[in-house]
Short mmCIF file of C-alpha atoms and ligand atoms in Angstrom, two decimals:
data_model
loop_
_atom_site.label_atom_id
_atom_site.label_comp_id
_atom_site.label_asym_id
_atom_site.label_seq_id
_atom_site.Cartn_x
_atom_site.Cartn_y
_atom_site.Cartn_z
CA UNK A 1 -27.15 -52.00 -37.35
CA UNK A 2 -25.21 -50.30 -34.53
CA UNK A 3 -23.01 -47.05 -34.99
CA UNK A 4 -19.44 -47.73 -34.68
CA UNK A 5 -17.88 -44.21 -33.78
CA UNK A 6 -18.25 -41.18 -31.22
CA UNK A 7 -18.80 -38.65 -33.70
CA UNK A 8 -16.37 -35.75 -32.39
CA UNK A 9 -12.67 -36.25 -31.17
CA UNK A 10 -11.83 -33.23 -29.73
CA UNK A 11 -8.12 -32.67 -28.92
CA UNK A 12 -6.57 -30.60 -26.33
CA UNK A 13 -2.66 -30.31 -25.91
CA UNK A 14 -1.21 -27.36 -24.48
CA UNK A 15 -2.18 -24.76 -22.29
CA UNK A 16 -3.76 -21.95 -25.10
CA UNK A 17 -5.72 -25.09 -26.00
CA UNK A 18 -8.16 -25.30 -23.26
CA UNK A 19 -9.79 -21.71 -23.28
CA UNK A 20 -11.01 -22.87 -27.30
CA UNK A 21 -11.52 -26.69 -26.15
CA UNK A 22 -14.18 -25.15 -22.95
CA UNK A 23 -15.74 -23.15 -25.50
CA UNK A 24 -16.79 -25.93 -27.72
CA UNK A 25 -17.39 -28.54 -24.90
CA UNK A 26 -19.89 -25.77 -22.99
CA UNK A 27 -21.49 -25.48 -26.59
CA UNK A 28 -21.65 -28.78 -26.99
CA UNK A 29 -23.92 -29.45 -24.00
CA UNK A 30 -26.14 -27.04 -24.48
CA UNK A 31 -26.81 -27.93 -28.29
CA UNK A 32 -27.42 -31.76 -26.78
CA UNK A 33 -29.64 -30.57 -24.28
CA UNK A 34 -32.57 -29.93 -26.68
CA UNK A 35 -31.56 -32.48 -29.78
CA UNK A 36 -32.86 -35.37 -30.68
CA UNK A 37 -29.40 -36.52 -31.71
CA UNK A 38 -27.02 -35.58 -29.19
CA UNK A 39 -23.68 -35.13 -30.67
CA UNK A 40 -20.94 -37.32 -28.50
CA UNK A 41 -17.95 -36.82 -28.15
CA UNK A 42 -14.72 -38.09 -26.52
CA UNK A 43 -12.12 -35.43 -25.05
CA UNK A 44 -8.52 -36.10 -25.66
CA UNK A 45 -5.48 -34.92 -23.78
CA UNK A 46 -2.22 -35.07 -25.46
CA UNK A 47 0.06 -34.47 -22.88
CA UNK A 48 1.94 -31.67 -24.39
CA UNK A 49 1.71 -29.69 -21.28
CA UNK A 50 1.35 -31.85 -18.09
CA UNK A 51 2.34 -29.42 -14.48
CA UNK A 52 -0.70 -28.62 -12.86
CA UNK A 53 -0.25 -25.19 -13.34
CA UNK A 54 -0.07 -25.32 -17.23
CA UNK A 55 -2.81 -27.89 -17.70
CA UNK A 56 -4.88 -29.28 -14.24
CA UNK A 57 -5.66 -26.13 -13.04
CA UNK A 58 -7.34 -24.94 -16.51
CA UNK A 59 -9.46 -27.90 -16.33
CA UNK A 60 -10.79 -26.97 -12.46
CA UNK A 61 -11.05 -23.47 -13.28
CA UNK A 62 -12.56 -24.00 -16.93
CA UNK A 63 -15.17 -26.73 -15.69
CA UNK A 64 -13.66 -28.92 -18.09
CA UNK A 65 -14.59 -33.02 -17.67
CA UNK A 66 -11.65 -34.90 -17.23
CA UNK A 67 -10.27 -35.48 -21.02
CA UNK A 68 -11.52 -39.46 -21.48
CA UNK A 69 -7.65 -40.27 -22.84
CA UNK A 70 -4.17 -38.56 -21.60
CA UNK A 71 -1.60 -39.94 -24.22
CA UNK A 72 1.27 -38.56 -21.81
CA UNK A 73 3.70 -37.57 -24.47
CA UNK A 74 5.47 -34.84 -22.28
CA UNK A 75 8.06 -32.10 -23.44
CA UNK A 76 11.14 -33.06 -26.62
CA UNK A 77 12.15 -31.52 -29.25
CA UNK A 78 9.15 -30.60 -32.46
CA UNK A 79 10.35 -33.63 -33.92
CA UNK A 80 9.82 -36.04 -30.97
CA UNK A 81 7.07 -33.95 -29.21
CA UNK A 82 5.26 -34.06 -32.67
CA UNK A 83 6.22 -37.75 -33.60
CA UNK A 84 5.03 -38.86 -29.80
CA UNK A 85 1.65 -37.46 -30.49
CA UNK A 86 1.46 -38.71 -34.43
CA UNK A 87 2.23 -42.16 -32.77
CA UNK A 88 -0.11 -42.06 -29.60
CA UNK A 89 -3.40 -40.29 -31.40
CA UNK A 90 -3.01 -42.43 -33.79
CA UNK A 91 -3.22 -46.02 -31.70
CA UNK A 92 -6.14 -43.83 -29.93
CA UNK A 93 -8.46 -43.09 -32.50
CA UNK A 94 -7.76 -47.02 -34.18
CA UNK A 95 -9.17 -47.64 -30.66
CA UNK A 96 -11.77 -45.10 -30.64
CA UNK A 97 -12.89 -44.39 -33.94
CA UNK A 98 -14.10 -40.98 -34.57
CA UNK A 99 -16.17 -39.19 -37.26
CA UNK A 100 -14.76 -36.48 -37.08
CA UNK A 101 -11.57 -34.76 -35.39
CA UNK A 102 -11.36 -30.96 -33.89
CA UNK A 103 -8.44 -29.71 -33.40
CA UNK A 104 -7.81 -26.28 -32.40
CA UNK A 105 -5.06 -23.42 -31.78
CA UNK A 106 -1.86 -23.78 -34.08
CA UNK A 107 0.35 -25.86 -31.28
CA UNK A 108 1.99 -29.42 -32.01
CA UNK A 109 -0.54 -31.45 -30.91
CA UNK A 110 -3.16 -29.67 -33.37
CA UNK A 111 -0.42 -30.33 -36.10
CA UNK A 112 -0.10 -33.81 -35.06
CA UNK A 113 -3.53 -34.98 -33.84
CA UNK A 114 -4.61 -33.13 -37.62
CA UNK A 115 -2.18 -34.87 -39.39
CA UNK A 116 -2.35 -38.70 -37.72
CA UNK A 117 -6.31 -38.10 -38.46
CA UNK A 118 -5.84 -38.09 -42.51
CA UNK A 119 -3.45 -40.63 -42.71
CA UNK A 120 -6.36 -42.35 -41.45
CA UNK A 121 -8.77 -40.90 -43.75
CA UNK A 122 -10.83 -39.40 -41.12
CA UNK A 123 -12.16 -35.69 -41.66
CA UNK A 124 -10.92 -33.11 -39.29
CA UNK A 125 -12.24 -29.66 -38.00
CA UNK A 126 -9.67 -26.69 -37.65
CA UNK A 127 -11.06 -24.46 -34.89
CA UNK A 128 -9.24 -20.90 -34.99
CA UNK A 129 -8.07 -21.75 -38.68
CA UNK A 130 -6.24 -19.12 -41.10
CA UNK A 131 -4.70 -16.96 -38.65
CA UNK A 132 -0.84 -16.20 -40.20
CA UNK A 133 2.14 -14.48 -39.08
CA UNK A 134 3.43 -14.94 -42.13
CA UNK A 135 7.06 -15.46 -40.44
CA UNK A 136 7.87 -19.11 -40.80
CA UNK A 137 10.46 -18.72 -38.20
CA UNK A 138 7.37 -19.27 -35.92
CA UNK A 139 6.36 -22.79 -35.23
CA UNK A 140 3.21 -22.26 -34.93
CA UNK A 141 2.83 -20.37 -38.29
CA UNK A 142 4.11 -23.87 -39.75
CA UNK A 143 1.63 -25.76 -37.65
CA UNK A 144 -1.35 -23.52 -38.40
CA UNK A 145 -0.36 -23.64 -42.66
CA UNK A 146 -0.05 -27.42 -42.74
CA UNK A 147 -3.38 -28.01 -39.91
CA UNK A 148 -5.25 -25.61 -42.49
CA UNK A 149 -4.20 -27.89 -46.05
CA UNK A 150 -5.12 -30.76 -44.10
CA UNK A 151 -8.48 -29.53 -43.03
CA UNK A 152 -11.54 -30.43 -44.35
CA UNK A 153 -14.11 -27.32 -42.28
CA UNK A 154 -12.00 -24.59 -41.21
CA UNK A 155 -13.63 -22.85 -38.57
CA UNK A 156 -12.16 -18.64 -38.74
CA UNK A 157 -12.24 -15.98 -36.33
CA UNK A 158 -12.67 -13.22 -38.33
CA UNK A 159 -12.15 -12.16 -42.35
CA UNK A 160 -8.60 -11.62 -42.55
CA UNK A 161 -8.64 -15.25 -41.99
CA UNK A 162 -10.72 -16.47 -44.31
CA UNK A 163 -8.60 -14.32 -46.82
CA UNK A 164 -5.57 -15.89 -45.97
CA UNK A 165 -7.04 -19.41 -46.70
CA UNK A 166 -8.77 -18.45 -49.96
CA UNK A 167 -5.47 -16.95 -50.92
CA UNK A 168 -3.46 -20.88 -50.07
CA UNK A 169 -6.52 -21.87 -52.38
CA UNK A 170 -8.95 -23.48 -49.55
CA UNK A 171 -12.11 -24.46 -51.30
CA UNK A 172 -14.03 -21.58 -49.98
CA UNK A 173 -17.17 -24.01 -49.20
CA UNK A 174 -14.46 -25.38 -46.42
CA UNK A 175 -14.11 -22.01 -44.69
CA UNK A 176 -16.68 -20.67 -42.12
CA UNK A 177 -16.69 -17.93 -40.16
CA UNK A 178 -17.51 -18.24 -36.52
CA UNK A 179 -15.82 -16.20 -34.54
CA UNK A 180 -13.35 -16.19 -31.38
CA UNK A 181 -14.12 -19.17 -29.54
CA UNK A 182 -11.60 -18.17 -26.78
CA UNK A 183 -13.60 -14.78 -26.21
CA UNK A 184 -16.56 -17.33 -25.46
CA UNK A 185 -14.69 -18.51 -22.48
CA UNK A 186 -13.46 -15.17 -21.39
CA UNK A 187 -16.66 -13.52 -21.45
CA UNK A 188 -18.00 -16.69 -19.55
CA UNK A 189 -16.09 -16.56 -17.37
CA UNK A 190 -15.23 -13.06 -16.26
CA UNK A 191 -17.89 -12.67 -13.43
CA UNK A 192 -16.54 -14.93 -11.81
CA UNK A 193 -12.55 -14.31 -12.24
CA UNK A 194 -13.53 -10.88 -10.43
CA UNK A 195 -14.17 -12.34 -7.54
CA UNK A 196 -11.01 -14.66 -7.01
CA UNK A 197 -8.75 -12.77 -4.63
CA UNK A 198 -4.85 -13.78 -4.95
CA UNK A 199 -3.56 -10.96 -6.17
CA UNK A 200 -5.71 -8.77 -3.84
CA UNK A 201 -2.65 -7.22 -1.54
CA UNK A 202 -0.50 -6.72 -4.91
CA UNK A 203 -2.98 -4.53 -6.53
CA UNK A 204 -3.52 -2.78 -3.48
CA UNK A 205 -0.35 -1.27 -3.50
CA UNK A 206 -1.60 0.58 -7.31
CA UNK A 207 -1.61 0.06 -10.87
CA UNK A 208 0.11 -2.36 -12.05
CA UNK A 209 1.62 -3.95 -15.31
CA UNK A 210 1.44 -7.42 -16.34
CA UNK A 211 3.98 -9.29 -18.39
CA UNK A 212 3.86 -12.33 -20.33
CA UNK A 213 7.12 -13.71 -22.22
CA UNK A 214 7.75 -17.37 -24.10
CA UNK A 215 8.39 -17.24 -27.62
CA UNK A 216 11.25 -19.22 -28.46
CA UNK A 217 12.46 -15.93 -30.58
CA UNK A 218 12.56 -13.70 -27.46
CA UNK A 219 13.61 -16.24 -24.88
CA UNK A 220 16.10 -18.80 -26.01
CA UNK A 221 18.38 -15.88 -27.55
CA UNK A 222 20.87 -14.89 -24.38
CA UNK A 223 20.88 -11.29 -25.93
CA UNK A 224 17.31 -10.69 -26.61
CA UNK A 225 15.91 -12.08 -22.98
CA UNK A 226 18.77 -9.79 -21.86
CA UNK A 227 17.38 -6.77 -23.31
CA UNK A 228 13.97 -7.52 -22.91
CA UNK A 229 14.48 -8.16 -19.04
CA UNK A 230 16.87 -4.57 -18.87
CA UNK A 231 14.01 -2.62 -20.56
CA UNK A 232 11.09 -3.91 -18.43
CA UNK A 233 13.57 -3.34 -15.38
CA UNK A 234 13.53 0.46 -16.65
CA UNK A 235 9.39 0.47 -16.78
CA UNK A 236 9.01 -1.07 -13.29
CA UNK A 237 10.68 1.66 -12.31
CA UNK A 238 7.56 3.85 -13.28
CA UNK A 239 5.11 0.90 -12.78
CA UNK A 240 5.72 -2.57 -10.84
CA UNK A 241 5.34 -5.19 -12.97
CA UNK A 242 3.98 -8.90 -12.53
CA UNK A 243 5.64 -11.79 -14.30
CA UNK A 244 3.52 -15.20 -14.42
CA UNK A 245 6.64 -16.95 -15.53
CA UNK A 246 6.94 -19.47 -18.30
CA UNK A 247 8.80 -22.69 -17.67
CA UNK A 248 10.89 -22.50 -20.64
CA UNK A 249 11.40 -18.86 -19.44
CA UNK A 250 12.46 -19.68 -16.04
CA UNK A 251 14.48 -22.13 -17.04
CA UNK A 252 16.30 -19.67 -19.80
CA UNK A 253 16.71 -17.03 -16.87
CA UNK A 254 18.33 -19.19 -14.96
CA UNK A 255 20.90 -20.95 -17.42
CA UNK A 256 22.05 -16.99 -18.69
CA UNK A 257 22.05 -16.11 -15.15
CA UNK A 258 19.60 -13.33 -15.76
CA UNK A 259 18.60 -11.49 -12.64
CA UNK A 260 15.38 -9.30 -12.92
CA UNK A 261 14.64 -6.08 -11.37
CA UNK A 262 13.20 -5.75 -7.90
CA UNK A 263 10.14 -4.48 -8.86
CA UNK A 264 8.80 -7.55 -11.34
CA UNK A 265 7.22 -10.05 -9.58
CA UNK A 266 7.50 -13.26 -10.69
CA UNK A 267 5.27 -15.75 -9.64
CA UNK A 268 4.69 -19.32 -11.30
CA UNK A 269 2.63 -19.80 -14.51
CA UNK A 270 -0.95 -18.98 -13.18
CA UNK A 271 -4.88 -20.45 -13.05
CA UNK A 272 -6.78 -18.96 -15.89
CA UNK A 273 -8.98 -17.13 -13.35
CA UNK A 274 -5.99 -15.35 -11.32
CA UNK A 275 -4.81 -14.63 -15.53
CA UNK A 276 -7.94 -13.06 -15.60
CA UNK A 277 -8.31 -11.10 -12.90
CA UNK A 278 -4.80 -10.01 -12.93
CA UNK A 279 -5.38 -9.11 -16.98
CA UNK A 280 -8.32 -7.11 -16.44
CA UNK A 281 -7.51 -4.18 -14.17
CA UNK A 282 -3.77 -4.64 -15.56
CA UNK A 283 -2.77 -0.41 -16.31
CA UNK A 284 -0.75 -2.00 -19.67
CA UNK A 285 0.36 -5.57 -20.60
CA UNK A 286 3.34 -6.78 -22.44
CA UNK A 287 3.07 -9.87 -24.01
CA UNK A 288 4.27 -11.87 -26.92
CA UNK A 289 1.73 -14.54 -26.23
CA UNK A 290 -0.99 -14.73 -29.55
CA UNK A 291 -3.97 -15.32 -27.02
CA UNK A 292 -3.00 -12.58 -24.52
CA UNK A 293 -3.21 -9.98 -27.75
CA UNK A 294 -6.90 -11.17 -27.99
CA UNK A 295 -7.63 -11.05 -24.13
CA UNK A 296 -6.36 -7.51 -23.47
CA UNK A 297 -8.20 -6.64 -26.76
CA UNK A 298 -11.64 -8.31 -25.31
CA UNK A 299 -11.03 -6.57 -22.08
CA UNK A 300 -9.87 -3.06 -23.64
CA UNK A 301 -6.81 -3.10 -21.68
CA UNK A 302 -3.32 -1.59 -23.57
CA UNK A 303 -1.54 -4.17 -24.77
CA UNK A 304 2.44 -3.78 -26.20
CA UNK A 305 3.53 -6.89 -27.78
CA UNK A 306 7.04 -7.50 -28.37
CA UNK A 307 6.96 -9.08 -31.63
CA UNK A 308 7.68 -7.97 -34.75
CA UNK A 309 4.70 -9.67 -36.40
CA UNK A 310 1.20 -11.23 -35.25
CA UNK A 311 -0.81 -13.78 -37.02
CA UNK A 312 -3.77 -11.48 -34.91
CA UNK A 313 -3.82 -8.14 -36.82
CA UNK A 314 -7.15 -7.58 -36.27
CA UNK A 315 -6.03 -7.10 -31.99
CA UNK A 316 -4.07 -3.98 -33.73
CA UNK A 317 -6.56 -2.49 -36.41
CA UNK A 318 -9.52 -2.54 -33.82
CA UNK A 319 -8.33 -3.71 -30.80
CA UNK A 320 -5.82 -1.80 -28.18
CA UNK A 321 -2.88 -3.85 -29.36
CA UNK A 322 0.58 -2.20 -30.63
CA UNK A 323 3.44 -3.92 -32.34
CA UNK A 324 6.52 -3.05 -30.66
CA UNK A 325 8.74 -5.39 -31.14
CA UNK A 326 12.29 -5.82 -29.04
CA UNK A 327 13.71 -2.96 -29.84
CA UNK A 328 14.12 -0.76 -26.08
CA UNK A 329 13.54 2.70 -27.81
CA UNK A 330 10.00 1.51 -29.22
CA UNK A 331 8.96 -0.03 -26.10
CA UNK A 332 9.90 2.32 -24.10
CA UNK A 333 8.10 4.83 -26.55
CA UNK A 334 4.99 3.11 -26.33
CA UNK A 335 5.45 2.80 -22.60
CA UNK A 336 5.38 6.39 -22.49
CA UNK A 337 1.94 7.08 -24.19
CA UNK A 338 0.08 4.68 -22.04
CA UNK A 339 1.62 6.72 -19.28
CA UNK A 340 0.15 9.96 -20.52
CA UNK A 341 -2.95 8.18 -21.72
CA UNK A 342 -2.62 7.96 -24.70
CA UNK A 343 -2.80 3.89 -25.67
CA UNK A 344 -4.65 2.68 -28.46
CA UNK A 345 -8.05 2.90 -27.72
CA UNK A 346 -10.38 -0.14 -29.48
CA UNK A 347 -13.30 -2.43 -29.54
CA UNK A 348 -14.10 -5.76 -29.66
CA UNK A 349 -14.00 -7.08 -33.49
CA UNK A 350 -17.22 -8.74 -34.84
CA UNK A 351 -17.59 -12.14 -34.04
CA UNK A 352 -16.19 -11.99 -30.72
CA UNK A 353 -19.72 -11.74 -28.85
CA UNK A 354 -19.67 -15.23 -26.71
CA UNK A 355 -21.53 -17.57 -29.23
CA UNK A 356 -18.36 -18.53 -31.42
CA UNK A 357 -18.55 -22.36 -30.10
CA UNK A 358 -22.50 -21.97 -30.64
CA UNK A 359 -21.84 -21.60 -34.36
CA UNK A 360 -19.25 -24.22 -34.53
CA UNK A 361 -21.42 -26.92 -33.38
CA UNK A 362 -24.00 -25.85 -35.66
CA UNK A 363 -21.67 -26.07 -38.57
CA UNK A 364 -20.87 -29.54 -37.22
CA UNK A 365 -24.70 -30.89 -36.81
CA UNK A 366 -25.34 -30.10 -40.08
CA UNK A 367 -21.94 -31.99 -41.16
CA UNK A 368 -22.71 -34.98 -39.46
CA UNK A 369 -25.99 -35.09 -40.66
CA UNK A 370 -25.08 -34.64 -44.29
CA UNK A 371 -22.40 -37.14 -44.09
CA UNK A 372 -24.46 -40.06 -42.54
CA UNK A 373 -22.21 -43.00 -40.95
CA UNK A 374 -22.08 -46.15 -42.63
CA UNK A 375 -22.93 -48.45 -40.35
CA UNK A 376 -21.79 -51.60 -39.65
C1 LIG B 401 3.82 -24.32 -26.46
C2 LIG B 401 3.33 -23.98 -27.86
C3 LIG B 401 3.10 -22.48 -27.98
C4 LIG B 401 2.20 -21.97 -26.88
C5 LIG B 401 2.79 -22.38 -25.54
C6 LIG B 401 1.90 -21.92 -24.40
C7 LIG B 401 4.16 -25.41 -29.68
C8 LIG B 401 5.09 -25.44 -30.82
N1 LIG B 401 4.31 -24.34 -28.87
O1 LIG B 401 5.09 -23.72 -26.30
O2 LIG B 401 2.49 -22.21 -29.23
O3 LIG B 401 2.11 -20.57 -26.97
O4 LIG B 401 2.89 -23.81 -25.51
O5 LIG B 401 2.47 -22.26 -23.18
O6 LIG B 401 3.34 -26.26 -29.54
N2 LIG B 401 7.30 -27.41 -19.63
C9 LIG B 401 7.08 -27.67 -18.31
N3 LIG B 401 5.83 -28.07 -17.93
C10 LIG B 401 4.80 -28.22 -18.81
C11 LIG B 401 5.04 -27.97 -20.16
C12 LIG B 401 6.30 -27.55 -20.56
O7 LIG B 401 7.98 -27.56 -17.48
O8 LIG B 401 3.68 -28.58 -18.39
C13 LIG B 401 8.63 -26.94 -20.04
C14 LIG B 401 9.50 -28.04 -20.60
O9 LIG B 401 10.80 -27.83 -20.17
C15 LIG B 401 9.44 -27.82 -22.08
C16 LIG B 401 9.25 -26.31 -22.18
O10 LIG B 401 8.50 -25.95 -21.04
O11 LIG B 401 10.57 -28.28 -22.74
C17 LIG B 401 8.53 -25.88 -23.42
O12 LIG B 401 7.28 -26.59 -23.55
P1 LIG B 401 6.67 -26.92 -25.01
O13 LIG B 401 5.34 -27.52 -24.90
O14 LIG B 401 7.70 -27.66 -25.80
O15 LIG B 401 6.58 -25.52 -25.69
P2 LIG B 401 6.03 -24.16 -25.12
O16 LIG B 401 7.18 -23.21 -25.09
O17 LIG B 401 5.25 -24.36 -23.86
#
């Protein structure tokens, strides 16, 4: 009798992925270190995001093993980008039959990789499960709704989501709490993003703000980049700003002919660790990234997100996130009281201590142990 499958898949896709993806992997190793039955697994890259600077250099600066498979499906449209990864996961786990496949985040490839997994009646793991925006304009908020039906153990970070799957009728012996896997890798890693040195001559010149910008909603609309990019020209006035800039966002500037102000730097996307640095002695951060809300929260650094809703609420009741939207008046209002000191002050929610992934893979040993392979 021989076993036919790795037991884990794990799938990785797109740059937000492969903070949760280290998390799990580190976990992984050290759980297999002192079992008698090592849990395997196989590491699989979709492709989604492919430039070194959105993908290779996470892996280097993560420690991540090379991912065993690429599938290479690239940039298209959520129909093709999605249907590429359907088709390619698919022809990958016929080849490499799993047990079991984790996905994580709330990006196509989790959608996808969740999705081809059930049409081929294997289980699959939702890592980061039951956060909502509950603004369906989002694609993510479809991608996290339809991952979470699909999902047979829904791994939360905290109880707002488990309340939001018991409330789309999860079977509540599905959900566990486990915490904020990507706060694992943060706090893992944050010795050592001190001492990376990059940015060292810009933050010599004083405080600083960082900016992060993506979303579809505030970047493909001409008039919304355009007021975003006039307001944040007003606050580099008062504080220089750094912009790590999104492809999609570079390549909106540059098709509306958007200039920026002087004093925003924009460099390209950058390495988690420079991220980090950069993030941590950042004066304020504007973001409408969901992962940056959680990092600025983890660090306690001000953080003014311009979006009108976040599937992370719990970065605003106890963390040092505000909501402020697009609107210039609010942000520049907010601005103002993290000028005169007065940000939102807040602490790290429960759950978020470093041993998220630990808690996972205990959830998952007992899984695999309770549902025994049949072997062939
Ligand atoms: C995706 C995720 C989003 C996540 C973001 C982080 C979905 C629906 N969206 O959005 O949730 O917050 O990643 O970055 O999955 N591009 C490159 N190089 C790359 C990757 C992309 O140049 O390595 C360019 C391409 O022109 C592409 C565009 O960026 O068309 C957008 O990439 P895509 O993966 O479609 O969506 P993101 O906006 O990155």
């Amino acid at each position: 009798m021989k076993s036919a499958s790795t037991h884990l898949t794990l799938v990785a896709g797109a740059r937000p992925n492969f903070m949760k993806v280290a998390a799990l992997v580190h976990a992984l190793h050290e759980h297999n270190r002192g079992a008698n039955t090592p849990i395997t697994f196989r590491l699989v890259h979709t492709g989604q995001h492919y430039d070194r600077s959105m993908s290779g250099s996470f892996f280097e600066d993560l420690g991540l093993p090379a991912p065993d498979a690429n599938l290479g499906v690239g940039s298209g449209t959520h129909a093709q980008q999605t249907a590429a990864v359907l088709v390619a996961f698919e022809q990958d786990l016929l080849a490499h039959p799993a047990r079991l496949v984790v996905v994580v985040g709330d990006v196509n490839s989790t959608l996808a990789c969740a999705l081809a997994a059930k049409k081929l009646c294997v289980p699959v793991a939702h890592v980061e499960a039951g956060l909502r925006s509950f603004d369906r304009s989002m694609p993510e908020e479809v991608n996290r709704i339809v991952t979470d039906q699909l999902s047979d153990l829904l791994f939360t970070p905290d109880e707002g989501a488990d309340e939001n799957l018991r409330r789309e009728g999860v079977p509540p012996a599905r959900i566990h709490r486990t915490g904020n896997v990507m706060i694992d890798t943060l706090l893992r890693q944050r010795e050592r993003a001190r001492d990376v040195h990059r940015f060292d001559a810009f933050k010599a010149r004083g405080p600083y703000g960082l900016v992060t910008l993506h979303r579809p909603s505030n970047v493909d609309d001409e008039a919304t980049l355009r007021r975003l990019a006039q307001v944040l020209g007003e606050v580099a006035e008062e504080l220089p700003l750094l912009l790590p800039c999104h492809p999609r966002t570079k390549a909106r500037l540059q098709a509306y002919g958007i200039r920026l102000a002087e004093r925003i730097t924009v460099t390209e996307p950058l390495s988690y660790l420079d991220m980090l640095n950069l993030l941590a002695d950042a004066r304020v951060v504007f973001t409408d990234s969901g992962g940056v809300q959680e990092e600025t929260t983890a660090l306690g650094v001000p953080c003014l997100t311009l979006r009108a809703s976040t599937e992370r609420p719990v970065t605003v009741r106890l963390g040092t996130n505000v909501l402020v939207g697009t609107d210039p008046e609010r942000i520049r209002a907010a601005f103002a009281q993290v000028l005169a000191g007065r940000a939102a002050q807040g602490a790290a929610p429960p759950l978020w201590d470093g041993r998220a992934g630990e808690r996972v893979v205990r959830v998952l040993a007992d899984w695999l142990a309770d549902h025994a392979e049949e072997t062939v």
